[in-house]
mmCIF file of C-alpha atoms in Angstrom:
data_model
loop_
_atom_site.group_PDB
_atom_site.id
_atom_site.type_symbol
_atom_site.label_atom_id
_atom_site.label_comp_id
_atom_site.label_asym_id
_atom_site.label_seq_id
_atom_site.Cartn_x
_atom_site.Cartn_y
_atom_site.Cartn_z
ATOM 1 C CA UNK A 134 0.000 0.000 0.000
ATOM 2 C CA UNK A 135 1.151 3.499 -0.666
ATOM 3 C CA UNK A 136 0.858 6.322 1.626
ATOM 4 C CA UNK A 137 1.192 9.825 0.758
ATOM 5 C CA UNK A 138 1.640 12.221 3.391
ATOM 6 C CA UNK A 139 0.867 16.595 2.991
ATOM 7 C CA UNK A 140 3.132 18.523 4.469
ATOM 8 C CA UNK A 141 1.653 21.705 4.862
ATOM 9 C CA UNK A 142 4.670 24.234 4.981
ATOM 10 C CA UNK A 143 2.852 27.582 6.996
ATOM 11 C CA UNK A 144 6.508 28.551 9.226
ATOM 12 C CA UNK A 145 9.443 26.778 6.844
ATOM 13 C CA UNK A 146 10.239 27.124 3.333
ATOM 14 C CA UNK A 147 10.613 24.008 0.756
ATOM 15 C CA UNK A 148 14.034 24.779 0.790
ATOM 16 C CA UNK A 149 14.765 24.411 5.130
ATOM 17 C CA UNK A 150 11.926 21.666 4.469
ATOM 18 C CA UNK A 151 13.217 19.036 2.170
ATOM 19 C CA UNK A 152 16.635 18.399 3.077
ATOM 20 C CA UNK A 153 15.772 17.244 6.092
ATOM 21 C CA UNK A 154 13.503 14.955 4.967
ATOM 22 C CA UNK A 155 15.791 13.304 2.639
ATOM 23 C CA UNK A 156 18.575 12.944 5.256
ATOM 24 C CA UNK A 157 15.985 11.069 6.905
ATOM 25 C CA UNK A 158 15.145 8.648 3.957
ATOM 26 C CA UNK A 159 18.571 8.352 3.392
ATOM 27 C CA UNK A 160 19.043 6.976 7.036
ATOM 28 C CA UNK A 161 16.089 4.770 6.739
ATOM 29 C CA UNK A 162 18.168 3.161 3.731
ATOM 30 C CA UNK A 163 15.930 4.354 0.912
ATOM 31 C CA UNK A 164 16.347 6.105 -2.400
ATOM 32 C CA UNK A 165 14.119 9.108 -3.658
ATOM 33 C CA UNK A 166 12.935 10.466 -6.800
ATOM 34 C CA UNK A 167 12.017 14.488 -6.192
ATOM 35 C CA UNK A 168 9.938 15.498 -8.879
ATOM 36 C CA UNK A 169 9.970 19.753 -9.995
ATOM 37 C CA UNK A 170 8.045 22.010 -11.664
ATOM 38 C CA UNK A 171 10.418 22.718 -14.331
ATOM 39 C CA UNK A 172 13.736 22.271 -15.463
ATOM 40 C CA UNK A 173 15.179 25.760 -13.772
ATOM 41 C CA UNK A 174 13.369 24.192 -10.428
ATOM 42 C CA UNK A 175 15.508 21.317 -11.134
ATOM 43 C CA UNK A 176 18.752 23.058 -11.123
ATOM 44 C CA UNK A 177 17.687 25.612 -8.182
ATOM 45 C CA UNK A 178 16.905 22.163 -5.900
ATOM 46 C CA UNK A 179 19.910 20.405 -6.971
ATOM 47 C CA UNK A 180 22.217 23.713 -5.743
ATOM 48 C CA UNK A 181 20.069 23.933 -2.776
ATOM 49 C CA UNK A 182 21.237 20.149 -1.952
ATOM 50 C CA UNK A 183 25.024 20.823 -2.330
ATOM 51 C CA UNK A 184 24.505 24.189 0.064
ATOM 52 C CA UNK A 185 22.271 24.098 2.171
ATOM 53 C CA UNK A 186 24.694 22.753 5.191
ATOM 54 C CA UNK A 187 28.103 23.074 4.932
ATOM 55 C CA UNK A 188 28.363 20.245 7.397
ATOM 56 C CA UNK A 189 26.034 17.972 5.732
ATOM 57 C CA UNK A 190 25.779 16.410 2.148
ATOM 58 C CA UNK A 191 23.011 14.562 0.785
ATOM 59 C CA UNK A 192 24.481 12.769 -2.426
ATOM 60 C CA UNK A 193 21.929 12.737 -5.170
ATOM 61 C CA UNK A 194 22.187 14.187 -8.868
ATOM 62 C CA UNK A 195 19.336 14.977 -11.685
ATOM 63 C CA UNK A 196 18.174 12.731 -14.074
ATOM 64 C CA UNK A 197 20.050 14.848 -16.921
ATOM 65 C CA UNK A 198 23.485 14.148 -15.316
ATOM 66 C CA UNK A 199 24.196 10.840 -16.179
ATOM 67 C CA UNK A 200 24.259 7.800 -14.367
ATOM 68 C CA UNK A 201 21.172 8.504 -12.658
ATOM 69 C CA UNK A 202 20.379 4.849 -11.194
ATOM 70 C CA UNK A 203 23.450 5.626 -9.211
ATOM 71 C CA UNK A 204 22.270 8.771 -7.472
ATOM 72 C CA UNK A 205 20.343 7.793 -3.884
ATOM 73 C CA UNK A 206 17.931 11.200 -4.705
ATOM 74 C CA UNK A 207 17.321 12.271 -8.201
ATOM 75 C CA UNK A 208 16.002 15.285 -9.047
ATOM 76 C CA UNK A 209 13.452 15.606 -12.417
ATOM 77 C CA UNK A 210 10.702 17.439 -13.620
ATOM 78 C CA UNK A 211 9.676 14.336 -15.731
ATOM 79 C CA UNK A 212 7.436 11.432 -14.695
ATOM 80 C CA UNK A 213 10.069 9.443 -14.370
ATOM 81 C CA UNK A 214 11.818 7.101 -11.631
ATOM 82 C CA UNK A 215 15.418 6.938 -12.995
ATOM 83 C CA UNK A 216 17.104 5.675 -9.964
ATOM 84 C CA UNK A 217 14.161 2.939 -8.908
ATOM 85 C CA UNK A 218 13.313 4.698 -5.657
ATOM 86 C CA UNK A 219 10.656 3.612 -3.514
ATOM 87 C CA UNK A 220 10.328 6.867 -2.238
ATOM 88 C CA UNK A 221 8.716 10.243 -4.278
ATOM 89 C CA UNK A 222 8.662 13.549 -3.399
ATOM 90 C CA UNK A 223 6.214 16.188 -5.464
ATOM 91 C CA UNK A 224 7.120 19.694 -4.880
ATOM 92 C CA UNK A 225 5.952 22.981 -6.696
ATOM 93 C CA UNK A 226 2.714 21.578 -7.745
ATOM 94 C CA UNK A 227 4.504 18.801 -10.176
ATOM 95 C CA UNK A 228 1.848 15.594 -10.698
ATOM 96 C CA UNK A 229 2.638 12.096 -11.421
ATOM 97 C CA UNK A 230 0.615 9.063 -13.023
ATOM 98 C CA UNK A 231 1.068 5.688 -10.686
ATOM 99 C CA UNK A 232 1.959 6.944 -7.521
ATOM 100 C CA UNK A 233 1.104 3.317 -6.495
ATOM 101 C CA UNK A 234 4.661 2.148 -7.450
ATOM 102 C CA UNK A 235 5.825 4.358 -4.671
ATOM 103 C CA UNK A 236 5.928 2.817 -0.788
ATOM 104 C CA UNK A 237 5.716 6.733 -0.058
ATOM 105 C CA UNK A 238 4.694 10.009 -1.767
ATOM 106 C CA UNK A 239 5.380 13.334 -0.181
ATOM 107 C CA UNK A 240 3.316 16.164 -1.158
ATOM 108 C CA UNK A 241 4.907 19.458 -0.044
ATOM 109 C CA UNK A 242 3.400 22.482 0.105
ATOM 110 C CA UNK A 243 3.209 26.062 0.921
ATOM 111 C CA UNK A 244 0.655 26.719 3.151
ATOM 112 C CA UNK A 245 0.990 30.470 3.179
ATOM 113 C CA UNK A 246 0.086 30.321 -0.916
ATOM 114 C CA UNK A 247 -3.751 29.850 -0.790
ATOM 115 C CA UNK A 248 -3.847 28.276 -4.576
ATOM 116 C CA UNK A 249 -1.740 25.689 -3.121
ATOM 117 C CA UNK A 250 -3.668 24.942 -0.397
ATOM 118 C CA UNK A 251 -6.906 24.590 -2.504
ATOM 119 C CA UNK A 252 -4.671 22.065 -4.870
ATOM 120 C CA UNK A 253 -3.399 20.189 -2.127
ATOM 121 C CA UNK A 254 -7.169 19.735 -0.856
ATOM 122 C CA UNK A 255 -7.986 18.861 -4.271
ATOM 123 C CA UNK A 256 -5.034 16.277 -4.646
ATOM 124 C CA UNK A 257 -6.111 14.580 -1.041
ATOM 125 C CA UNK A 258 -9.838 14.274 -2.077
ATOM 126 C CA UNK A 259 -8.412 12.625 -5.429
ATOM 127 C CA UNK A 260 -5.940 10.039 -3.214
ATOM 128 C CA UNK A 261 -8.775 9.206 -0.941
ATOM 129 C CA UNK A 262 -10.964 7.968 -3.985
ATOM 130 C CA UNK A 263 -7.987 5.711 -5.287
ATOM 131 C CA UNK A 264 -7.565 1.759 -3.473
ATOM 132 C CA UNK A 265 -4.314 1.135 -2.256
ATOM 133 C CA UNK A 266 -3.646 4.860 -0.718
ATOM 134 C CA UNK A 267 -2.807 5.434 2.844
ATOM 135 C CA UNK A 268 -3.205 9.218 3.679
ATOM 136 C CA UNK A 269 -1.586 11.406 6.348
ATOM 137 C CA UNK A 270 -1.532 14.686 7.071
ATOM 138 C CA UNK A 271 1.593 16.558 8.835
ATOM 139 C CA UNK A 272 1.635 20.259 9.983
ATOM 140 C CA UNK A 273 4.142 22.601 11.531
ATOM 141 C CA UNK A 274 3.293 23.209 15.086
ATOM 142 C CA UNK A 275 3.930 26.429 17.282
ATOM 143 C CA UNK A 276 7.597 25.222 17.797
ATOM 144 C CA UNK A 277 8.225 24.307 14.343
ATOM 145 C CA UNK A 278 7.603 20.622 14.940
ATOM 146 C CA UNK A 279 5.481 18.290 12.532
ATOM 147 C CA UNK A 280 2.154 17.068 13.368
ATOM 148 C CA UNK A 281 0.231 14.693 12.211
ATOM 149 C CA UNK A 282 -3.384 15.035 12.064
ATOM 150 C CA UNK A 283 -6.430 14.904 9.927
ATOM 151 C CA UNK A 284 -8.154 18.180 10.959
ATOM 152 C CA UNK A 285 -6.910 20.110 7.495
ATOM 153 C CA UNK A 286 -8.333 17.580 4.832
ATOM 154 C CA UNK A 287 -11.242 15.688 6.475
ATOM 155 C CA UNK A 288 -13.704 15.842 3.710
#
């Protein structure tokens, strides 16, 4: 079964967001597929992954570079899965067909951009029609923590 979890950025950016979640999925031993926008959203994410902690690196490459079943997190703005991750992440809006290859989908978004809120809604009444989806809701809390709950999307 495939769950896909909203998170519903309203304190942290994409950007302070998503590198932490891959550091997590690569301790858990998993590969990713992040899936952008565009091409230029491509190349801003894979920057942000070589910078955004000068302690830290998160190895991963885009599916242009070569060699991409190599790369632990690929970064694409194609429906693609050119490393064979289990894991997908969907950021800026970006949609792809048979999410149920996926053991987990992670639908980011910025809660402070109202359109994107009324997409994401959209999106989870769409997943909760489909067999085989697990849903799950996480939210910042007052300390910057995430949350999960169902309160947002109960439909």
């Amino acid at each position: 079964m495939t769950e896909v979890r909203f998170y519903h950025l309203t304190k942290i950016s994409l950007e302070s967001a998503l590198p932490k979640l891959l550091e997590r999925t690569l301790d858990a031993g998993v590969r990713a597929v992040i899936v952008a926008s565009s091409e230029e959203r491509v190349r801003s994410l894979d920057d942000l992954l070589w910078t955004y902690d000068p302690a830290s690196w998160l190895p991963h490459g885009t599916s242009e570079d070569g060699s991409a079943t190599e790369h632990p997190i690929c970064i694409t703005n194609k429906e693609e899965n050119p490393n064979n991750s289990t894991y997908l992440f969907l950021v800026d809006g970006a949609r792809v067909a048979g999410i149920e290859v996926y053991d987990r989908v992670f639908e980011l978004f910025d809660g402070r951009d109202d359109e994107a809120v009324v997409e994401a809604r959209h999106r989870w009444v769409k997943y909760k029609e489909q067999k085989g989806i697990k849903l799950a809701y996480w939210q910042e809390d007052e300390n910057g923590k995430w949350t999960k709950t169902q309160l947002f999307f109960h439909s």
